[in-house]
Amino acid sequence: MAFSPRAWLDERLDLAPVREFVEHKSVPIHRHSHWYYLGGMTLFLFVVQAMTGILLLLYYQPSEANAFESVRFIMTQVRFGWLIRSIHGWSGNLLIALAFAHMFSTFFLKSYRKPRELTWVSGMLLLFLMFAFGFSGYLLPWNTLSYFATMVGTNIAGAVPGLGPFALRFLRGGDAVTGATLTRFFGFHVAILPAVIGPVLLLHLLLIQRQGMSVPLSVEEECRAKGTAPPSIRFFPDFLLRELMGWYLALAVLAGLAALVPWELGVKADPFAPAPPGIQPEWYFLFMFQTLKYIPATIFGFDGEVLGILAFGVGGLMVLLVPFLDRAAAKGMRSKIVKRAGVIVVIYILTMTTVAYVANLAR
Ligand code: HEM
């Protein structure tokens, strides 16, 4: 009898339940289904990030003396090193932009309502972890911009009441941003954060597999009125092939940016030099950074910056707990207040980010 690898594996692993799952998995198709592609595109960029990060590790040296030079070596001596670094830099930013878009799409479609509360919470944790990846990775080339942005960012963390002084020393590995901070950030970026994000991502994906994709309330209502179920297509191969088009689009944008606008290296950090004007954090922190600038130094006798940081903390917590705060959605109803709050947040983030950019350009 001819050897069959499938039969060989089946005898040992009993893959029948997996086959059954794949054959029966389906995805609802309706006028909002295109939003389903955003999660897959984010996942694709996450894989790109992990692969290019591993390649960069082959040459990067995490010390105050060698970090900048090792990145310059990657950019100028290692074959295609500039491209790998450029892909890593751009993909990290596109990944966060897509994760934001994915978050807002699931927010406005109310995909977080029962039974998907934990999918939302795990997604928010993923977004926070992405911010931490961005913040820790930014310092690694040890250039002027990253050095001073880390100083500003860690100062803000240090202003948190109670926890602040501990957070500042924990992040910096001392009182100032030094080589010890660089080594620490390297540890966060390549060991601690990947070890934490792995299980959270796995949980997010397992929940989605277990529960399937949600159907928006409006589509559900229409189908109920017609007495029909929402139409769906098979995941394998029909939806997967469409999903691949999303990945292909993400790859095209990424390749174009990485090749045509290579990620810059800048000038080596000099801790004794004065901070250059217009130091800003990465774009995804800008709306908070700009807001803190507008807050008066004291409000009713309290430190304005501290109040601003606390307000952002409370805001972040509310977004994390949206599925439990939006009681109407849990009952299958649409709340105008939640939708309007979401629209205001989007407009606020876009406006503040633009204002910060324009203010920096005009400098
Ligand atoms: C690294 C970041 C993330 C990855 C890789 C990821 C991946 C995915 C994937 C592949 C899906 C299924 C397809 C889709 O609905 O788009 C999904 C669904 C979902 N994600 Fe994420 N996600 C991430 C971040 C987030 C964030 C920040 C949130 C919001 C807080 C979130 C909330 C959800 C929800 C609620 C669903 C279920 C959608 C539904 O059933 O209709 N995810 N995610």
GROMACS .gro file of N, CA, C and O in nm, residues 151-267:
model
  468
  151MET      N    1   1.359   6.026   2.794
  151MET     CA    2   1.369   6.105   2.916
  151MET      C    3   1.232   6.170   2.947
  151MET      O    4   1.183   6.162   3.060
  152VAL      N    5   1.171   6.230   2.842
  152VAL     CA    6   1.040   6.296   2.862
  152VAL      C    7   0.935   6.191   2.903
  152VAL      O    8   0.860   6.210   2.999
  153GLY      N    9   0.933   6.078   2.832
  153GLY     CA   10   0.831   5.974   2.858
  153GLY      C   11   0.843   5.917   2.999
  153GLY      O   12   0.742   5.901   3.069
  154THR      N   13   0.967   5.889   3.041
  154THR     CA   14   0.985   5.831   3.175
  154THR      C   15   0.955   5.936   3.282
  154THR      O   16   0.908   5.903   3.390
  155ASN      N   17   0.983   6.066   3.251
  155ASN     CA   18   0.947   6.173   3.346
  155ASN      C   19   0.797   6.175   3.369
  155ASN      O   20   0.751   6.193   3.482
  156ILE      N   21   0.720   6.157   3.260
  156ILE     CA   22   0.573   6.157   3.272
  156ILE      C   23   0.530   6.039   3.361
  156ILE      O   24   0.447   6.054   3.451
  157ALA      N   25   0.591   5.921   3.336
  157ALA     CA   26   0.558   5.804   3.420
  157ALA      C   27   0.592   5.834   3.566
  157ALA      O   28   0.521   5.793   3.658
  158GLY      N   29   0.701   5.909   3.586
  158GLY     CA   30   0.747   5.942   3.722
  158GLY      C   31   0.653   6.038   3.794
  158GLY      O   32   0.656   6.048   3.917
  159ALA      N   33   0.568   6.110   3.717
  159ALA     CA   34   0.478   6.208   3.780
  159ALA      C   35   0.350   6.143   3.834
  159ALA      O   36   0.271   6.209   3.900
  160VAL      N   37   0.330   6.012   3.806
  160VAL     CA   38   0.209   5.944   3.856
  160VAL      C   39   0.212   5.945   4.009
  160VAL      O   40   0.313   5.906   4.069
  161PRO      N   41   0.104   5.991   4.074
  161PRO     CA   42   0.108   5.998   4.220
  161PRO      C   43   0.127   5.859   4.283
  161PRO      O   44   0.071   5.761   4.236
  162GLY      N   45   0.208   5.854   4.386
  162GLY     CA   46   0.230   5.728   4.459
  162GLY      C   47   0.330   5.639   4.390
  162GLY      O   48   0.446   5.627   4.430
  163LEU      N   49   0.288   5.580   4.278
  163LEU     CA   50   0.372   5.482   4.206
  163LEU      C   51   0.487   5.547   4.131
  163LEU      O   52   0.586   5.481   4.098
  164GLY      N   53   0.475   5.679   4.101
  164GLY     CA   54   0.566   5.748   4.010
  164GLY      C   55   0.715   5.726   4.035
  164GLY      O   56   0.785   5.674   3.946
  165PRO      N   57   0.765   5.760   4.156
  165PRO     CA   58   0.909   5.748   4.179
  165PRO      C   59   0.959   5.604   4.157
  165PRO      O   60   1.065   5.582   4.101
  166PHE      N   61   0.875   5.506   4.198
  166PHE     CA   62   0.915   5.367   4.177
  166PHE      C   63   0.918   5.336   4.026
  166PHE      O   64   1.014   5.278   3.975
  167ALA      N   65   0.812   5.381   3.955
  167ALA     CA   66   0.803   5.354   3.809
  167ALA      C   67   0.923   5.414   3.738
  167ALA      O   68   0.983   5.351   3.650
  168LEU      N   69   0.960   5.537   3.779
  168LEU     CA   70   1.072   5.605   3.713
  168LEU      C   71   1.202   5.526   3.729
  168LEU      O   72   1.274   5.499   3.632
  169ARG      N   73   1.230   5.483   3.851
  169ARG     CA   74   1.355   5.408   3.876
  169ARG      C   75   1.350   5.270   3.813
  169ARG      O   76   1.449   5.219   3.763
  170PHE      N   77   1.230   5.211   3.813
  170PHE     CA   78   1.214   5.078   3.753
  170PHE      C   79   1.241   5.085   3.603
  170PHE      O   80   1.311   4.999   3.547
  171LEU      N   81   1.187   5.191   3.538
  171LEU     CA   82   1.204   5.202   3.393
  171LEU      C   83   1.347   5.238   3.358
  171LEU      O   84   1.407   5.184   3.264
  172ARG      N   85   1.405   5.333   3.435
  172ARG     CA   86   1.539   5.384   3.399
  172ARG      C   87   1.653   5.297   3.452
  172ARG      O   88   1.766   5.310   3.404
  173GLY      N   89   1.625   5.216   3.552
  173GLY     CA   90   1.734   5.140   3.614
  173GLY      C   91   1.826   5.234   3.689
  173GLY      O   92   1.947   5.212   3.697
  174GLY      N   93   1.771   5.342   3.743
  174GLY     CA   94   1.849   5.444   3.815
  174GLY      C   95   1.773   5.574   3.808
  174GLY      O   96   1.654   5.575   3.771
  175ASP      N   97   1.842   5.685   3.840
  175ASP     CA   98   1.770   5.813   3.839
  175ASP      C   99   1.769   5.878   3.701
  175ASP      O  100   1.679   5.955   3.669
  176ALA      N  101   1.872   5.850   3.619
  176ALA     CA  102   1.882   5.915   3.488
  176ALA      C  103   1.868   5.811   3.377
  176ALA      O  104   1.873   5.690   3.402
  177VAL      N  105   1.849   5.860   3.252
  177VAL     CA  106   1.849   5.768   3.137
  177VAL      C  107   1.995   5.743   3.101
  177VAL      O  108   2.068   5.834   3.061
  178THR      N  109   2.038   5.618   3.121
  178THR     CA  110   2.179   5.583   3.097
  178THR      C  111   2.186   5.451   3.020
  178THR      O  112   2.083   5.397   2.980
  179GLY      N  113   2.308   5.397   3.010
  179GLY     CA  114   2.325   5.267   2.946
  179GLY      C  115   2.244   5.160   3.019
  179GLY      O  116   2.197   5.063   2.958
  180ALA      N  117   2.223   5.179   3.151
  180ALA     CA  118   2.144   5.081   3.228
  180ALA      C  119   1.999   5.081   3.179
  180ALA      O  120   1.934   4.976   3.173
  181THR      N  121   1.949   5.201   3.139
  181THR     CA  122   1.812   5.210   3.085
  181THR      C  123   1.805   5.133   2.953
  181THR      O  124   1.711   5.059   2.927
  182LEU      N  125   1.910   5.154   2.870
  182LEU     CA  126   1.914   5.088   2.739
  182LEU      C  127   1.909   4.936   2.756
  182LEU      O  128   1.830   4.867   2.690
  183THR      N  129   1.992   4.883   2.846
  183THR     CA  130   1.998   4.738   2.866
  183THR      C  131   1.862   4.688   2.915
  183THR      O  132   1.814   4.584   2.874
  184ARG      N  133   1.801   4.765   3.004
  184ARG     CA  134   1.670   4.730   3.060
  184ARG      C  135   1.563   4.729   2.951
  184ARG      O  136   1.484   4.636   2.940
  185PHE      N  137   1.562   4.836   2.869
  185PHE     CA  138   1.462   4.845   2.763
  185PHE      C  139   1.480   4.730   2.662
  185PHE      O  140   1.383   4.679   2.609
  186PHE      N  141   1.605   4.693   2.640
  186PHE     CA  142   1.633   4.580   2.550
  186PHE      C  143   1.570   4.453   2.608
  186PHE      O  144   1.505   4.376   2.537
  187GLY      N  145   1.588   4.434   2.738
  187GLY     CA  146   1.530   4.317   2.806
  187GLY      C  147   1.379   4.316   2.795
  187GLY      O  148   1.317   4.213   2.767
  188PHE      N  149   1.316   4.435   2.814
  188PHE     CA  150   1.169   4.445   2.801
  188PHE      C  151   1.129   4.407   2.659
  188PHE      O  152   1.038   4.328   2.637
  189HIS      N  153   1.202   4.468   2.562
  189HIS     CA  154   1.162   4.460   2.421
  189HIS      C  155   1.177   4.319   2.363
  189HIS      O  156   1.092   4.276   2.285
  190VAL      N  157   1.283   4.249   2.400
  190VAL     CA  158   1.306   4.120   2.333
  190VAL      C  159   1.275   3.998   2.420
  190VAL      O  160   1.274   3.887   2.370
  191ALA      N  161   1.255   4.016   2.551
  191ALA     CA  162   1.227   3.899   2.635
  191ALA      C  163   1.095   3.912   2.710
  191ALA      O  164   1.004   3.830   2.692
  192ILE      N  165   1.083   4.017   2.794
  192ILE     CA  166   0.966   4.024   2.882
  192ILE      C  167   0.836   4.047   2.803
  192ILE      O  168   0.739   3.972   2.818
  193LEU      N  169   0.837   4.150   2.717
  193LEU     CA  170   0.713   4.180   2.642
  193LEU      C  171   0.673   4.065   2.549
  193LEU      O  172   0.555   4.027   2.547
  194PRO      N  173   0.768   4.003   2.474
  194PRO     CA  174   0.726   3.888   2.392
  194PRO      C  175   0.668   3.775   2.477
  194PRO      O  176   0.571   3.710   2.438
  195ALA      N  177   0.728   3.752   2.597
  195ALA     CA  178   0.678   3.643   2.682
  195ALA      C  179   0.537   3.673   2.731
  195ALA      O  180   0.456   3.582   2.750
  196VAL      N  181   0.505   3.803   2.751
  196VAL     CA  182   0.371   3.838   2.799
  196VAL      C  183   0.271   3.840   2.683
  196VAL      O  184   0.158   3.792   2.695
  197ILE      N  185   0.314   3.897   2.569
  197ILE     CA  186   0.218   3.915   2.459
  197ILE      C  187   0.178   3.780   2.397
  197ILE      O  188   0.064   3.765   2.351
  198GLY      N  189   0.270   3.684   2.399
  198GLY     CA  190   0.241   3.552   2.338
  198GLY      C  191   0.111   3.493   2.393
  198GLY      O  192   0.015   3.470   2.317
  199PRO      N  193   0.103   3.470   2.525
  199PRO     CA  194  -0.021   3.411   2.580
  199PRO      C  195  -0.144   3.499   2.560
  199PRO      O  196  -0.254   3.448   2.536
  200VAL      N  197  -0.127   3.634   2.567
  200VAL     CA  198  -0.246   3.722   2.550
  200VAL      C  199  -0.298   3.711   2.407
  200VAL      O  200  -0.419   3.703   2.383
  201LEU      N  201  -0.205   3.709   2.310
  201LEU     CA  202  -0.245   3.697   2.170
  201LEU      C  203  -0.314   3.561   2.146
  201LEU      O  204  -0.416   3.552   2.077
  202LEU      N  205  -0.256   3.458   2.207
  202LEU     CA  206  -0.313   3.324   2.193
  202LEU      C  207  -0.456   3.321   2.248
  202LEU      O  208  -0.547   3.268   2.184
  203LEU      N  209  -0.476   3.386   2.363
  203LEU     CA  210  -0.609   3.391   2.424
  203LEU      C  211  -0.707   3.463   2.330
  203LEU      O  212  -0.819   3.415   2.306
  204HIS      N  213  -0.661   3.579   2.274
  204HIS     CA  214  -0.745   3.658   2.183
  204HIS      C  215  -0.790   3.572   2.065
  204HIS      O  216  -0.908   3.566   2.031
  205LEU      N  217  -0.695   3.499   2.007
  205LEU     CA  218  -0.725   3.420   1.887
  205LEU      C  219  -0.810   3.297   1.922
  205LEU      O  220  -0.900   3.260   1.847
  206LEU      N  221  -0.783   3.237   2.040
  206LEU     CA  222  -0.861   3.120   2.081
  206LEU      C  223  -1.007   3.157   2.105
  206LEU      O  224  -1.099   3.085   2.066
  207LEU      N  225  -1.027   3.275   2.168
  207LEU     CA  226  -1.165   3.320   2.195
  207LEU      C  227  -1.239   3.341   2.064
  207LEU      O  228  -1.357   3.305   2.051
  208ILE      N  229  -1.167   3.398   1.964
  208ILE     CA  230  -1.232   3.424   1.834
  208ILE      C  231  -1.270   3.290   1.768
  208ILE      O  232  -1.378   3.276   1.711
  209GLN      N  233  -1.179   3.190   1.778
  209GLN     CA  234  -1.210   3.060   1.718
  209GLN      C  235  -1.328   2.995   1.789
  209GLN      O  236  -1.413   2.933   1.727
  210ARG      N  237  -1.332   3.010   1.919
  210ARG     CA  238  -1.436   2.945   2.000
  210ARG      C  239  -1.573   3.007   1.972
  210ARG      O  240  -1.673   2.936   1.963
  211GLN      N  241  -1.574   3.143   1.959
  211GLN     CA  242  -1.704   3.211   1.948
  211GLN      C  243  -1.745   3.246   1.806
  211GLN      O  244  -1.861   3.279   1.783
  212GLY      N  245  -1.651   3.240   1.713
  212GLY     CA  246  -1.680   3.280   1.575
  212GLY      C  247  -1.695   3.431   1.567
  212GLY      O  248  -1.689   3.500   1.669
  213MET      N  249  -1.715   3.484   1.446
  213MET     CA  250  -1.725   3.629   1.429
  213MET      C  251  -1.865   3.676   1.468
  213MET      O  252  -1.963   3.608   1.441
  214SER      N  253  -1.869   3.796   1.527
  214SER     CA  254  -2.000   3.851   1.568
  214SER      C  255  -2.072   3.909   1.446
  214SER      O  256  -2.009   3.942   1.346
  215VAL      N  257  -2.204   3.923   1.459
  215VAL     CA  258  -2.283   3.988   1.354
  215VAL      C  259  -2.331   4.121   1.413
  215VAL      O  260  -2.384   4.123   1.524
  216PRO      N  261  -2.313   4.234   1.342
  216PRO     CA  262  -2.355   4.364   1.397
  216PRO      C  263  -2.504   4.365   1.431
  216PRO      O  264  -2.583   4.298   1.364
  217LEU      N  265  -2.539   4.444   1.532
  217LEU     CA  266  -2.678   4.451   1.580
  217LEU      C  267  -2.777   4.482   1.468
  217LEU      O  268  -2.882   4.418   1.457
  218SER      N  269  -2.739   4.582   1.381
  218SER     CA  270  -2.833   4.623   1.275
  218SER      C  271  -2.861   4.506   1.181
  218SER      O  272  -2.976   4.483   1.141
  219VAL      N  273  -2.757   4.428   1.147
  219VAL     CA  274  -2.775   4.314   1.055
  219VAL      C  275  -2.859   4.207   1.125
  219VAL      O  276  -2.949   4.147   1.064
  220GLU      N  277  -2.831   4.188   1.255
  220GLU     CA  278  -2.905   4.088   1.332
  220GLU      C  279  -3.055   4.122   1.333
  220GLU      O  280  -3.140   4.035   1.311
  221GLU      N  281  -3.083   4.253   1.354
  221GLU     CA  282  -3.224   4.297   1.360
  221GLU      C  283  -3.293   4.273   1.225
  221GLU      O  284  -3.405   4.222   1.220
  222GLU      N  285  -3.223   4.308   1.115
  222GLU     CA  286  -3.283   4.290   0.982
  222GLU      C  287  -3.311   4.143   0.956
  222GLU      O  288  -3.417   4.107   0.904
  223CYS      N  289  -3.215   4.056   0.994
  223CYS     CA  290  -3.233   3.913   0.969
  223CYS      C  291  -3.349   3.860   1.053
  223CYS      O  292  -3.429   3.778   1.006
  224ARG      N  293  -3.360   3.910   1.178
  224ARG     CA  294  -3.469   3.866   1.265
  224ARG      C  295  -3.604   3.905   1.203
  224ARG      O  296  -3.698   3.826   1.201
  225ALA      N  297  -3.610   4.028   1.147
  225ALA     CA  298  -3.735   4.074   1.086
  225ALA      C  299  -3.772   3.987   0.967
  225ALA      O  300  -3.890   3.959   0.942
  226LYS      N  301  -3.669   3.943   0.892
  226LYS     CA  302  -3.696   3.861   0.772
  226LYS      C  303  -3.712   3.714   0.809
  226LYS      O  304  -3.747   3.632   0.725
  227GLY      N  305  -3.674   3.679   0.932
  227GLY     CA  306  -3.680   3.540   0.977
  227GLY      C  307  -3.574   3.453   0.914
  227GLY      O  308  -3.593   3.332   0.895
  228THR      N  309  -3.460   3.516   0.875
  228THR     CA  310  -3.351   3.438   0.814
  228THR      C  311  -3.225   3.450   0.899
  228THR      O  312  -3.214   3.541   0.983
  229ALA      N  313  -3.128   3.362   0.873
  229ALA     CA  314  -2.998   3.372   0.939
  229ALA      C  315  -2.908   3.454   0.849
  229ALA      O  316  -2.927   3.454   0.726
  230PRO      N  317  -2.809   3.529   0.904
  230PRO     CA  318  -2.718   3.605   0.816
  230PRO      C  319  -2.642   3.509   0.724
  230PRO      O  320  -2.598   3.404   0.771
  231PRO      N  321  -2.629   3.545   0.596
  231PRO     CA  322  -2.555   3.455   0.506
  231PRO      C  323  -2.409   3.444   0.549
  231PRO      O  324  -2.355   3.537   0.608
  232SER      N  325  -2.349   3.329   0.522
  232SER     CA  326  -2.208   3.314   0.560
  232SER      C  327  -2.133   3.237   0.452
  232SER      O  328  -2.195   3.172   0.367
  233ILE      N  329  -1.999   3.247   0.455
  233ILE     CA  330  -1.918   3.168   0.361
  233ILE      C  331  -1.822   3.082   0.443
  233ILE      O  332  -1.796   3.112   0.560
  234ARG      N  333  -1.768   2.978   0.379
  234ARG     CA  334  -1.675   2.890   0.451
  234ARG      C  335  -1.545   2.966   0.477
  234ARG      O  336  -1.499   3.043   0.391
  235PHE      N  337  -1.486   2.944   0.596
  235PHE     CA  338  -1.359   3.011   0.625
  235PHE      C  339  -1.250   2.958   0.532
  235PHE      O  340  -1.173   3.034   0.474
  236PHE      N  341  -1.248   2.823   0.522
  236PHE     CA  342  -1.144   2.761   0.440
  236PHE      C  343  -1.205   2.700   0.315
  236PHE      O  344  -1.291   2.615   0.327
  237PRO      N  345  -1.170   2.737   0.195
  237PRO     CA  346  -1.068   2.835   0.160
  237PRO      C  347  -1.124   2.975   0.130
  237PRO      O  348  -1.048   3.067   0.110
  238ASP      N  349  -1.261   2.991   0.125
  238ASP     CA  350  -1.318   3.113   0.069
  238ASP      C  351  -1.277   3.241   0.143
  238ASP      O  352  -1.227   3.336   0.082
  239PHE      N  353  -1.298   3.242   0.277
  239PHE     CA  354  -1.267   3.365   0.350
  239PHE      C  355  -1.116   3.386   0.359
  239PHE      O  356  -1.065   3.497   0.349
  240LEU      N  357  -1.044   3.271   0.376
  240LEU     CA  358  -0.898   3.281   0.390
  240LEU      C  359  -0.836   3.347   0.267
  240LEU      O  360  -0.744   3.430   0.278
  241LEU      N  361  -0.889   3.313   0.148
  241LEU     CA  362  -0.835   3.373   0.025
  241LEU      C  363  -0.859   3.524   0.023
  241LEU      O  364  -0.773   3.602  -0.017
  242ARG      N  365  -0.977   3.566   0.071
  242ARG     CA  366  -1.004   3.712   0.080
  242ARG      C  367  -0.912   3.775   0.181
  242ARG      O  368  -0.860   3.885   0.160
  243GLU      N  369  -0.894   3.705   0.292
  243GLU     CA  370  -0.807   3.756   0.399
  243GLU      C  371  -0.664   3.775   0.346
  243GLU      O  372  -0.597   3.873   0.378
  244LEU      N  373  -0.621   3.681   0.261
  244LEU     CA  374  -0.486   3.691   0.204
  244LEU      C  375  -0.469   3.820   0.124
  244LEU      O  376  -0.360   3.877   0.119
  245MET      N  377  -0.577   3.867   0.062
  245MET     CA  378  -0.572   3.993  -0.014
  245MET      C  379  -0.542   4.109   0.082
  245MET      O  380  -0.470   4.202   0.048
  246GLY      N  381  -0.599   4.102   0.203
  246GLY     CA  382  -0.572   4.204   0.306
  246GLY      C  383  -0.425   4.202   0.346
  246GLY      O  384  -0.360   4.306   0.357
  247TRP      N  385  -0.371   4.082   0.361
  247TRP     CA  386  -0.229   4.069   0.399
  247TRP      C  387  -0.141   4.124   0.286
  247TRP      O  388  -0.040   4.188   0.310
  248TYR      N  389  -0.185   4.096   0.165
  248TYR     CA  390  -0.109   4.138   0.047
  248TYR      C  391  -0.105   4.291   0.040
  248TYR      O  392  -0.001   4.351   0.012
  249LEU      N  393  -0.220   4.353   0.073
  249LEU     CA  394  -0.228   4.499   0.072
  249LEU      C  395  -0.134   4.556   0.181
  249LEU      O  396  -0.058   4.651   0.156
  250ALA      N  397  -0.137   4.494   0.300
  250ALA     CA  398  -0.051   4.541   0.410
  250ALA      C  399   0.096   4.528   0.368
  250ALA      O  400   0.178   4.618   0.391
  251LEU      N  401   0.127   4.415   0.302
  251LEU     CA  402   0.266   4.392   0.257
  251LEU      C  403   0.308   4.496   0.154
  251LEU      O  404   0.420   4.548   0.157
  252ALA      N  405   0.214   4.529   0.062
  252ALA     CA  406   0.247   4.625  -0.044
  252ALA      C  407   0.277   4.763   0.016
  252ALA      O  408   0.378   4.826  -0.019
  253VAL      N  409   0.192   4.808   0.109
  253VAL     CA  410   0.213   4.939   0.172
  253VAL      C  411   0.346   4.936   0.249
  253VAL      O  412   0.428   5.028   0.240
  254LEU      N  413   0.367   4.827   0.324
  254LEU     CA  414   0.488   4.815   0.406
  254LEU      C  415   0.614   4.816   0.318
  254LEU      O  416   0.710   4.889   0.346
  255ALA      N  417   0.612   4.736   0.211
  255ALA     CA  418   0.729   4.726   0.123
  255ALA      C  419   0.758   4.862   0.059
  255ALA      O  420   0.873   4.905   0.051
  256GLY      N  421   0.650   4.930   0.015
  256GLY     CA  422   0.667   5.062  -0.049
  256GLY      C  423   0.732   5.160   0.048
  256GLY      O  424   0.831   5.226   0.014
  257LEU      N  425   0.680   5.167   0.169
  257LEU     CA  426   0.733   5.262   0.267
  257LEU      C  427   0.877   5.227   0.305
  257LEU      O  428   0.965   5.313   0.310
  258ALA      N  429   0.901   5.096   0.331
  258ALA     CA  430   1.034   5.055   0.379
  258ALA      C  431   1.141   5.080   0.273
  258ALA      O  432   1.254   5.119   0.305
  259ALA      N  433   1.105   5.058   0.145
  259ALA     CA  434   1.205   5.073   0.040
  259ALA      C  435   1.224   5.219   0.000
  259ALA      O  436   1.335   5.263  -0.027
  260LEU      N  437   1.113   5.296  -0.002
  260LEU     CA  438   1.122   5.433  -0.054
  260LEU      C  439   1.153   5.537   0.055
  260LEU      O  440   1.210   5.642   0.027
  261VAL      N  441   1.114   5.507   0.179
  261VAL     CA  442   1.141   5.601   0.289
  261VAL      C  443   1.214   5.523   0.399
  261VAL      O  444   1.156   5.492   0.502
  262PRO      N  445   1.343   5.490   0.378
  262PRO     CA  446   1.413   5.405   0.477
  262PRO      C  447   1.410   5.467   0.616
  262PRO      O  448   1.414   5.589   0.631
  263TRP      N  449   1.401   5.380   0.715
  263TRP     CA  450   1.396   5.423   0.855
  263TRP      C  451   1.527   5.492   0.890
  263TRP      O  452   1.634   5.438   0.864
  264GLU      N  453   1.517   5.611   0.949
  264GLU     CA  454   1.641   5.689   0.972
  264GLU      C  455   1.714   5.645   1.097
  264GLU      O  456   1.657   5.584   1.186
  265LEU      N  457   1.842   5.680   1.103
  265LEU     CA  458   1.920   5.645   1.223
  265LEU      C  459   1.946   5.769   1.308
  265LEU      O  460   1.950   5.761   1.431
  266GLY      N  461   1.961   5.884   1.246
  266GLY     CA  462   1.984   6.008   1.323
  266GLY      C  463   2.127   6.018   1.375
  266GLY      O  464   2.219   5.953   1.324
  267VAL      N  465   2.142   6.098   1.482
  267VAL     CA  466   2.273   6.127   1.539
  267VAL      C  467   2.286   6.056   1.674
  267VAL      O  468   2.189   6.049   1.749
   0.00000   0.00000   0.00000
